[in-house]
Amino acid sequence: MARIAVIGAGMGAMAAAARLAVAGHRVAVYERGATYGGALRRYERDGFAFDTGPGLLHLPAVYRDLFLKTGREPLESCVELAQVDPARRHVFADGTGVSLPNASRAGVLAALDGALGEGAGERWSALVNRAREAWDATRRPLLEEPLWQDWRVLGRDPYPAVRRRGLFGRGKGPTTATLAEVARRELADPRLIALLESHALAYGFDPRSAPASAAVLPYMEQTFGSWYPRGGMRALAAAVYERCRARKVEFTFGAEVTGIVEKDGRAAGIELADGRVAEAEFVVAGIDPVQLPGLCNGREPWGEDDVRPDLGPSDRATGRLTVCLALRGARPEDAVHRTVVHAADREAELAGVFGDGFGLREPCARPTVTVLRPDDPSTRPDDGHEAVTLTATVAPPGPVDWQDGEALAQDADRMTEIAEAAIPGLPERVLWREVLPPTDRELVPGPALAGQDGRFLRPGNRTRIPGLYAVGGWSHPGGGPAHAGMSGAIVAGLIVNGDDWHGST
């Protein structure tokens, strides 16, 4: 039995802790904040409750496996999961609307044909079929296995090129480069392009630079479905936390880790801000890897040939602006759980979020707004009220001053106005609102993607310091609740089976 110190109580860290505890190790988690769950945050006031991080779960099999491997109680006995149907409703810039059913390829095809015209569904389905090829090629190395030592192999984009017809294109296809190029070439319809690119934007990816393999994002949602835990995503975090406690994992909150103790060239414990030292045979760091050298006396945990934390373009350069709305009036029975209201000017939005090529970011006046209105009694004081969350992907703190209260209020006003396309009469129903600007501590990375010479990969879970491992959204295989859970499984596998372990079979 080894002593294991885990830094942070995010979803990836807790997933690793639970698995390691079941394997017979003594696990202690040290979290500088007051609670667990990382990005799965919840804002509560006056009987209303709002998810302020990810609002839905994709790939629920990740947590089903976690609960199966760490105890007798399955996931569904600890948290109620409901399929969201329709999975999304989209309202495009021209006013066209379409509701896409959950986990039904045929249903999506029919819905797109009916709303956007005959042939739209077929073009979308053809793109998703090619995304499936990219998924099949990278599922194991990107999700289920430790990052390959020869990670540059993943720098090649697995998204298949479309064969061109004609004398000069026989048997050849153009080299896929970016998601935006694929969208223009294969979808043509600006509404379908907006549909594809909105998936990238939601994860903080710029479609103009993200690899074509980012098409796996809508493929995953369409294939494996979208799920909502009753009680919000925070209920999932609570279930994982309770599973950790049931397996005797120790938690200390308000415990800031200031250093990693090394002995004989390997990690041997952690130092805390209050001067305490917790000895351990292994240290699992569930933090942004950029912070690790500072905890290791300046020693770089990754070598020159590794994927390094400072690699990667815009994934560190987006934020999330959230507006929590407490509404008077009941939620209609036919209300859609998630509606995406698209920006009127996509180019202006992308320039505002990621920059215009000259380093300038002028906030978009009418961004893409996601409207979440779950049918969940735990989110409202009674059935005569409704809790609605509005979110928009925006530039991070720094390029934009998110502490400007007047500008923030104007942004919230515009988001509420935009959301009226999903909730008619919305402004008149607002009882109160809470505006949550993006902060540096709340930035959430997207999942790892193949292509673009590896710029969208995450640092590996193994480090060059024996006994020190990285876990969570900023490490392999990237961000999002499901990917964080997979990160925890990989780290637990490495510690239990040794650094030569290649993943589950």
Coordinates of C-alpha atoms in Angstrom, one line a residue:
M1 CA 0.0 0.0 0.0
A2 CA 1.5 3.3 -1.1
R3 CA 0.7 6.8 0.2
I4 CA -0.5 9.0 -2.6
A5 CA -1.0 12.8 -2.4
V6 CA -3.4 14.3 -4.9
I7 CA -3.3 18.1 -5.6
G8 CA -6.8 19.4 -6.3
A9 CA -10.3 18.0 -6.1
G10 CA -11.4 18.4 -9.7
M11 CA -13.2 15.6 -11.5
G12 CA -10.0 14.0 -13.0
A13 CA -8.3 14.1 -9.6
M14 CA -11.2 12.5 -7.8
A15 CA -11.6 9.9 -10.5
A16 CA -7.9 8.9 -10.0
A17 CA -8.3 9.0 -6.2
A18 CA -11.3 6.7 -6.2
R19 CA -9.6 4.1 -8.5
L20 CA -6.3 4.3 -6.5
A21 CA -8.1 3.8 -3.2
V22 CA -9.9 0.7 -4.5
A23 CA -6.5 -0.6 -5.6
G24 CA -5.4 -0.6 -1.9
H25 CA -3.5 2.7 -1.7
R26 CA -3.9 5.4 1.0
V27 CA -5.0 8.5 -0.9
A28 CA -5.2 12.0 0.5
V29 CA -6.6 15.0 -1.6
Y30 CA -5.5 18.6 -0.9
E31 CA -7.7 21.3 -2.4
R32 CA -6.9 25.0 -2.0
G33 CA -10.6 25.9 -2.5
A34 CA -13.5 25.3 -0.2
T35 CA -15.1 22.5 -2.2
Y36 CA -14.7 19.8 -4.8
G37 CA -15.7 19.4 -8.4
G38 CA -13.4 21.8 -10.3
A39 CA -15.3 23.2 -13.2
L40 CA -18.6 21.7 -12.1
R41 CA -19.7 24.7 -10.2
R42 CA -23.2 25.7 -9.1
Y43 CA -24.6 29.1 -8.1
E44 CA -27.6 29.1 -5.7
R45 CA -29.8 32.0 -4.5
D46 CA -33.3 32.3 -3.2
G47 CA -34.2 28.8 -4.1
F48 CA -32.8 29.0 -7.6
A49 CA -29.8 26.9 -8.7
F50 CA -27.7 27.2 -11.9
D51 CA -24.8 25.1 -13.3
T52 CA -22.1 27.6 -14.1
G53 CA -19.7 25.2 -15.7
P54 CA -20.5 22.4 -18.2
G55 CA -24.2 21.9 -18.3
L56 CA -24.5 18.4 -19.9
L57 CA -22.7 15.1 -19.8
H58 CA -21.4 13.4 -22.9
L59 CA -19.9 9.9 -22.9
P60 CA -21.6 8.8 -19.7
A61 CA -19.9 5.4 -20.1
V62 CA -16.8 7.0 -18.5
Y63 CA -18.5 7.5 -15.2
R64 CA -20.4 4.3 -15.4
D65 CA -17.1 2.5 -15.7
L66 CA -15.7 4.5 -12.7
F67 CA -18.6 3.5 -10.5
L68 CA -18.5 -0.1 -11.7
K69 CA -14.8 -0.3 -10.9
T70 CA -14.9 1.4 -7.5
G71 CA -17.9 -0.2 -5.9
R72 CA -21.1 -2.2 -6.0
E73 CA -23.4 0.7 -6.6
P74 CA -23.7 1.7 -10.3
L75 CA -23.7 5.3 -11.4
E76 CA -27.5 5.4 -11.9
S77 CA -28.1 4.4 -8.2
C78 CA -26.1 7.4 -7.1
V79 CA -27.3 10.1 -9.6
E80 CA -30.3 10.1 -11.9
L81 CA -29.3 10.6 -15.6
A82 CA -31.9 11.7 -18.1
Q83 CA -31.4 11.9 -21.9
V84 CA -31.9 15.4 -23.2
D85 CA -34.3 15.2 -26.2
P86 CA -34.1 17.2 -28.4
A87 CA -30.4 17.3 -27.8
R88 CA -30.2 20.9 -29.2
R89 CA -32.3 23.5 -30.8
H90 CA -30.4 25.9 -33.2
V91 CA -31.7 29.3 -34.1
F92 CA -29.6 30.7 -37.0
A93 CA -28.8 34.3 -38.0
D94 CA -31.5 34.3 -40.6
G95 CA -34.2 33.2 -38.1
T96 CA -34.3 29.6 -39.2
G97 CA -34.7 27.1 -36.4
V98 CA -34.1 23.4 -36.1
S99 CA -34.4 20.9 -33.3
L100 CA -32.0 18.0 -33.4
P101 CA -33.0 14.7 -31.7
N102 CA -30.7 13.0 -29.2
A103 CA -28.5 10.2 -30.5
S104 CA -30.4 9.6 -33.7
R105 CA -28.5 10.0 -37.0
A106 CA -31.6 9.4 -39.1
G107 CA -33.6 11.9 -37.0
V108 CA -30.9 14.5 -37.4
L109 CA -30.8 14.0 -41.2
A110 CA -34.6 14.4 -41.4
A111 CA -34.7 17.4 -39.2
L112 CA -32.0 19.2 -41.2
D113 CA -33.7 18.4 -44.5
G114 CA -37.0 19.7 -43.2
A115 CA -35.6 22.9 -41.8
L116 CA -32.8 23.8 -44.2
G117 CA -33.9 22.2 -47.4
E118 CA -33.5 18.8 -49.1
G119 CA -29.9 17.7 -49.1
A120 CA -28.8 19.5 -46.0
G121 CA -29.2 16.4 -43.9
E122 CA -27.2 14.3 -46.3
R123 CA -24.3 16.8 -46.4
W124 CA -24.2 16.9 -42.6
S125 CA -24.4 13.1 -42.4
A126 CA -21.5 12.7 -44.8
L127 CA -19.4 15.0 -42.7
V128 CA -20.3 13.0 -39.5
N129 CA -19.4 9.8 -41.3
R130 CA -16.0 11.1 -42.0
A131 CA -15.7 12.3 -38.4
R132 CA -16.4 8.7 -37.4
E133 CA -13.3 7.6 -39.3
A134 CA -11.3 10.2 -37.4
W135 CA -12.8 9.0 -34.1
D136 CA -12.1 5.3 -34.8
A137 CA -8.5 6.2 -35.7
T138 CA -7.8 8.2 -32.5
R139 CA -10.2 6.9 -29.9
R140 CA -7.6 4.7 -28.1
P141 CA -4.5 6.9 -28.3
L142 CA -6.4 10.1 -27.5
L143 CA -8.8 8.8 -24.8
E144 CA -7.9 5.4 -23.4
E145 CA -4.1 5.2 -23.4
P146 CA -1.3 7.3 -22.0
L147 CA 0.1 9.8 -24.5
W148 CA 2.4 8.0 -26.8
Q149 CA 6.1 8.7 -26.5
D150 CA 6.1 9.3 -30.3
W151 CA 3.2 11.8 -29.9
R152 CA 4.1 13.4 -33.2
V153 CA 2.3 10.6 -35.0
L154 CA -0.9 12.3 -33.6
G155 CA 0.2 15.5 -35.3
R156 CA -1.2 14.1 -38.6
D157 CA -4.9 14.9 -39.0
P158 CA -6.9 11.7 -39.2
Y159 CA -9.9 13.4 -40.8
P160 CA -10.2 11.8 -44.3
A161 CA -9.9 14.0 -47.4
V162 CA -12.8 14.2 -49.7
R163 CA -12.2 12.7 -53.2
R164 CA -12.4 15.3 -55.9
R165 CA -14.1 14.4 -59.2
G166 CA -12.8 15.3 -62.7
L167 CA -9.7 14.7 -64.8
F168 CA -7.3 16.6 -62.5
G169 CA -8.7 15.3 -59.2
R170 CA -9.0 11.6 -59.9
G171 CA -8.1 9.6 -56.9
K172 CA -6.9 12.6 -55.0
G173 CA -8.3 14.7 -52.1
P174 CA -7.3 18.0 -50.7
T175 CA -5.2 17.9 -47.5
T176 CA -7.5 18.8 -44.7
A177 CA -6.2 21.7 -42.6
T178 CA -8.8 23.5 -40.4
L179 CA -12.3 22.9 -39.3
A180 CA -13.4 26.1 -41.0
E181 CA -12.0 24.9 -44.4
V182 CA -13.8 21.6 -44.1
A183 CA -17.0 23.4 -43.2
R184 CA -16.8 25.6 -46.3
R185 CA -15.8 22.8 -48.6
E186 CA -18.2 20.1 -47.4
L187 CA -21.3 22.0 -46.0
A188 CA -21.6 25.1 -48.2
D189 CA -24.8 26.3 -46.4
P190 CA -23.8 29.0 -43.9
R191 CA -26.3 27.6 -41.4
L192 CA -24.7 24.2 -41.5
I193 CA -21.3 25.9 -41.2
A194 CA -22.5 27.7 -38.1
L195 CA -23.8 24.4 -36.7
L196 CA -20.4 22.7 -37.1
E197 CA -18.3 25.6 -35.9
S198 CA -20.5 26.2 -32.8
H199 CA -19.3 22.9 -31.4
A200 CA -15.7 24.0 -31.6
L201 CA -16.6 27.5 -30.2
A202 CA -18.3 25.9 -27.2
Y203 CA -15.0 24.1 -26.3
G204 CA -13.0 27.3 -26.8
F205 CA -11.6 26.3 -30.2
D206 CA -11.2 28.7 -33.0
P207 CA -12.5 26.9 -36.1
R208 CA -10.1 28.9 -38.3
S209 CA -7.1 27.2 -36.6
A210 CA -8.6 24.0 -35.1
P211 CA -7.8 20.8 -37.0
A212 CA -10.4 19.2 -39.2
S213 CA -10.4 16.4 -36.6
A214 CA -12.5 18.7 -34.4
A215 CA -15.4 17.3 -36.3
V216 CA -15.3 14.5 -33.8
L217 CA -17.0 16.9 -31.3
P218 CA -20.4 16.9 -32.9
Y219 CA -19.9 13.2 -33.8
M220 CA -19.5 12.3 -30.1
E221 CA -22.6 14.2 -29.1
Q222 CA -24.7 12.8 -32.0
T223 CA -23.6 9.3 -31.4
F224 CA -23.4 8.9 -27.7
G225 CA -26.1 11.4 -26.7
S226 CA -26.4 14.3 -24.2
W227 CA -27.3 13.5 -20.6
Y228 CA -28.5 15.7 -17.7
P229 CA -28.0 14.6 -14.1
R230 CA -31.0 15.5 -11.9
G231 CA -29.7 18.1 -9.6
G232 CA -27.4 19.5 -12.3
M233 CA -23.8 18.6 -13.1
R234 CA -22.9 19.4 -9.5
A235 CA -24.9 16.2 -8.6
L236 CA -22.4 14.2 -10.6
A237 CA -19.5 15.9 -8.8
A238 CA -21.2 15.1 -5.5
A239 CA -21.6 11.5 -6.4
V240 CA -17.9 11.1 -7.3
Y241 CA -16.9 12.9 -4.1
E242 CA -19.1 10.5 -2.0
R243 CA -17.7 7.5 -3.8
C244 CA -14.2 8.7 -2.9
R245 CA -15.1 9.1 0.7
A246 CA -16.8 5.7 0.8
R247 CA -13.4 4.3 -0.4
K248 CA -11.6 6.1 2.5
V249 CA -10.1 8.9 0.4
E250 CA -9.1 11.8 2.8
F251 CA -10.0 15.3 1.8
T252 CA -8.4 18.5 3.1
F253 CA -10.0 21.8 1.8
G254 CA -8.4 25.2 2.1
A255 CA -5.0 23.5 1.7
E256 CA -2.8 25.3 -0.8
V257 CA 0.2 23.2 -2.1
T258 CA 3.3 25.3 -2.4
G259 CA 5.8 22.7 -3.4
I260 CA 6.5 19.1 -4.3
V261 CA 9.0 17.4 -2.1
E262 CA 11.7 15.4 -3.9
K263 CA 14.0 12.7 -2.5
D264 CA 16.6 10.8 -4.4
G265 CA 15.3 12.3 -7.7
R266 CA 11.7 11.3 -7.3
A267 CA 8.5 12.9 -5.9
A268 CA 8.2 12.2 -2.2
G269 CA 5.4 14.3 -0.9
I270 CA 4.0 17.9 -0.9
E271 CA 4.6 21.1 1.0
L272 CA 1.6 23.1 2.2
A273 CA 1.3 26.9 2.7
D274 CA 1.0 26.4 6.4
G275 CA 4.4 24.7 6.6
R276 CA 3.2 21.2 6.8
V277 CA 4.8 18.4 4.8
A278 CA 2.7 15.4 3.7
E279 CA 5.0 12.5 2.7
A280 CA 3.9 10.3 -0.2
E281 CA 5.3 7.7 -2.6
F282 CA 3.4 9.2 -5.5
V283 CA 2.0 12.7 -6.2
V284 CA -0.9 13.3 -8.6
A285 CA -1.2 16.9 -9.7
G286 CA -4.7 17.9 -10.8
I287 CA -3.7 21.4 -11.7
D288 CA -2.7 23.4 -14.8
P289 CA 0.7 21.9 -15.8
V290 CA 2.0 25.4 -16.3
Q291 CA 2.1 25.7 -12.5
L292 CA 4.2 22.5 -12.0
P293 CA 7.7 23.9 -12.5
G294 CA 7.0 26.5 -9.8
L295 CA 6.1 23.7 -7.4
C296 CA 9.2 21.7 -8.4
N297 CA 11.8 24.4 -7.6
G298 CA 11.9 25.4 -11.2
R299 CA 12.6 21.9 -12.4
E300 CA 10.8 21.3 -15.7
P301 CA 8.6 18.1 -15.4
W302 CA 8.5 17.6 -19.2
G303 CA 11.5 17.2 -21.6
E304 CA 12.2 19.0 -24.8
D305 CA 10.7 16.2 -26.8
D306 CA 7.5 16.1 -24.8
V307 CA 4.2 17.9 -25.4
R308 CA 4.8 20.9 -23.2
P309 CA 2.2 23.0 -21.3
D310 CA 3.1 26.1 -23.2
L311 CA 2.3 24.4 -26.5
G312 CA -1.1 25.0 -28.0
P313 CA -2.7 28.1 -29.6
S314 CA -6.0 29.6 -28.5
D315 CA -7.1 26.9 -25.9
R316 CA -5.8 29.1 -23.1
A317 CA -7.3 32.2 -24.6
T318 CA -11.1 32.0 -24.1
G319 CA -13.4 32.6 -21.3
R320 CA -17.1 31.9 -20.4
L321 CA -19.5 34.7 -19.7
T322 CA -22.5 33.4 -17.7
V323 CA -25.8 35.1 -16.9
C324 CA -28.0 33.3 -14.3
L325 CA -31.7 34.3 -14.7
A326 CA -34.4 33.8 -12.1
L327 CA -37.7 33.9 -14.0
R328 CA -41.2 34.3 -12.8
G329 CA -43.6 32.0 -14.5
A330 CA -43.6 28.2 -15.0
R331 CA -41.4 26.4 -17.5
P332 CA -43.6 25.3 -20.5
E333 CA -43.9 21.6 -21.0
D334 CA -42.6 21.9 -24.5
A335 CA -39.5 24.0 -23.6
V336 CA -36.2 22.8 -25.0
H337 CA -33.4 22.0 -22.6
R338 CA -30.6 23.6 -24.7
T339 CA -31.0 26.2 -27.4
V340 CA -28.1 27.7 -29.4
V341 CA -28.8 31.2 -30.8
H342 CA -26.1 31.9 -33.4
A343 CA -24.3 35.1 -33.9
A344 CA -25.4 37.4 -36.6
D345 CA -21.8 37.9 -37.8
R346 CA -19.6 34.9 -37.2
E347 CA -16.5 36.5 -38.5
A348 CA -16.9 39.4 -36.0
E349 CA -17.6 37.0 -33.2
L350 CA -14.4 34.9 -33.9
A351 CA -12.3 38.0 -34.2
G352 CA -13.7 39.3 -30.9
V353 CA -13.0 36.0 -29.1
F354 CA -9.7 34.9 -30.7
G355 CA -8.3 38.1 -32.3
D356 CA -8.4 39.5 -35.8
G357 CA -4.9 38.4 -36.7
F358 CA -3.3 41.6 -35.4
G359 CA -3.8 40.9 -31.7
L360 CA -6.9 43.1 -31.5
R361 CA -10.1 41.8 -29.9
E362 CA -13.2 43.9 -30.1
P363 CA -16.1 42.2 -28.2
C364 CA -18.9 41.0 -30.5
A365 CA -22.1 42.9 -30.0
R366 CA -24.3 39.9 -30.6
P367 CA -22.4 36.6 -29.8
T368 CA -23.6 33.1 -30.0
V369 CA -25.6 32.4 -26.8
T370 CA -26.4 29.0 -25.4
V371 CA -29.7 28.9 -23.4
L372 CA -30.0 26.2 -20.8
R373 CA -33.4 25.6 -19.2
P374 CA -33.5 22.2 -17.5
D375 CA -36.8 20.6 -16.4
D376 CA -35.5 20.0 -12.9
P377 CA -37.4 20.9 -9.7
S378 CA -34.2 21.2 -7.8
T379 CA -33.2 24.4 -9.8
R380 CA -36.3 26.5 -8.8
P381 CA -38.1 27.3 -5.6
D382 CA -41.5 26.1 -7.0
D383 CA -43.2 25.3 -10.3
G384 CA -44.2 28.9 -10.7
H385 CA -40.7 29.9 -11.4
E386 CA -37.9 28.8 -13.8
A387 CA -34.1 29.0 -13.7
V388 CA -32.3 29.7 -16.9
T389 CA -28.6 29.9 -17.6
L390 CA -27.1 31.9 -20.6
T391 CA -23.5 31.4 -21.6
A392 CA -21.3 32.8 -24.3
T393 CA -17.7 32.0 -25.2
V394 CA -15.7 35.3 -24.9
A395 CA -12.2 36.6 -24.8
P396 CA -10.4 35.9 -21.5
P397 CA -9.5 38.4 -18.8
G398 CA -6.6 40.6 -20.0
P399 CA -7.6 41.4 -23.6
V400 CA -11.0 42.4 -22.2
D401 CA -11.7 44.1 -18.8
W402 CA -14.3 41.9 -17.3
Q403 CA -14.3 44.0 -14.1
D404 CA -16.0 46.9 -15.8
G405 CA -19.4 46.7 -14.2
E406 CA -21.2 49.0 -16.7
A407 CA -19.9 47.1 -19.7
L408 CA -20.7 43.8 -18.1
A409 CA -24.3 44.9 -17.5
Q410 CA -24.6 45.9 -21.2
D411 CA -23.2 42.5 -22.3
A412 CA -25.8 40.8 -20.0
D413 CA -28.6 42.9 -21.5
R414 CA -27.6 41.9 -25.0
M415 CA -27.3 38.2 -24.1
T416 CA -30.8 38.4 -22.6
E417 CA -32.1 40.1 -25.7
I418 CA -30.5 37.4 -27.9
A419 CA -31.9 34.6 -25.8
E420 CA -35.5 35.9 -26.4
A421 CA -35.2 34.0 -29.7
A422 CA -35.4 30.8 -27.5
I423 CA -37.7 32.2 -24.8
P424 CA -40.3 34.7 -26.1
G425 CA -41.0 37.5 -23.7
L426 CA -37.9 36.7 -21.7
P427 CA -37.0 40.3 -20.5
E428 CA -40.4 40.7 -18.9
R429 CA -40.1 37.5 -16.9
V430 CA -36.7 38.3 -15.2
L431 CA -37.1 38.4 -11.4
W432 CA -33.4 39.0 -10.9
R433 CA -30.1 38.0 -12.6
E434 CA -26.5 37.3 -11.6
V435 CA -23.7 38.0 -14.1
L436 CA -20.6 35.8 -13.7
P437 CA -17.6 37.1 -15.7
P438 CA -14.8 34.9 -16.8
T439 CA -11.8 34.6 -14.4
D440 CA -8.3 33.1 -14.8
R441 CA -9.1 30.4 -12.3
E442 CA -12.2 29.3 -14.2
L443 CA -10.8 28.8 -17.7
V444 CA -11.6 25.3 -18.9
P445 CA -9.6 23.7 -21.8
G446 CA -11.1 21.7 -24.6
P447 CA -10.3 18.1 -25.3
A448 CA -7.2 16.9 -27.0
L449 CA -7.4 16.8 -30.8
A450 CA -5.1 15.1 -33.4
G451 CA -3.7 17.1 -36.3
Q452 CA -2.0 20.5 -36.6
D453 CA 1.4 19.0 -35.7
G454 CA 0.3 18.2 -32.2
R455 CA -0.5 21.8 -31.2
F456 CA -3.9 20.6 -29.8
L457 CA -2.5 17.8 -27.7
R458 CA -2.1 18.1 -23.9
P459 CA 0.9 17.3 -21.8
G460 CA 1.2 13.6 -20.9
N461 CA 0.2 12.2 -17.6
R462 CA 3.7 10.8 -16.9
T463 CA 6.3 13.4 -16.1
R464 CA 10.1 13.2 -16.2
I465 CA 10.1 13.3 -12.4
P466 CA 9.5 9.7 -11.2
G467 CA 6.4 9.4 -9.0
L468 CA 4.9 12.7 -10.3
Y469 CA 1.8 12.5 -12.5
A470 CA -0.5 15.1 -14.1
V471 CA -4.3 14.6 -14.3
G472 CA -7.3 16.6 -15.3
G473 CA -8.5 18.8 -18.1
W474 CA -5.2 20.6 -18.6
S475 CA -3.4 17.2 -19.1
H476 CA -3.9 14.3 -21.5
P477 CA -6.6 13.7 -22.8
G478 CA -7.9 17.2 -22.2
G479 CA -10.9 19.1 -20.8
G480 CA -14.6 18.3 -20.3
P481 CA -16.2 16.1 -17.6
A482 CA -15.8 12.9 -19.6
H483 CA -12.2 13.6 -20.7
A484 CA -11.3 14.5 -17.1
G485 CA -12.7 11.1 -16.0
M486 CA -10.6 9.3 -18.6
S487 CA -7.5 11.2 -17.5
G488 CA -8.1 9.9 -14.0
A489 CA -8.4 6.3 -15.3
I490 CA -5.1 6.6 -17.2
V491 CA -3.2 8.0 -14.2
A492 CA -4.6 5.3 -11.9
G493 CA -3.6 2.7 -14.5
L494 CA 0.0 4.1 -14.7
I495 CA 0.5 4.0 -10.9
V496 CA -1.1 0.6 -10.3
N497 CA 0.5 -1.1 -13.3
G498 CA 3.7 0.8 -13.8
D499 CA 4.9 3.4 -16.3
D500 CA 5.1 0.8 -19.1
W501 CA 1.3 0.3 -19.0
H502 CA -0.3 1.0 -22.3
G503 CA -3.9 1.4 -21.4
S504 CA -7.0 -0.8 -20.9
T505 CA -7.8 -3.5 -23.4

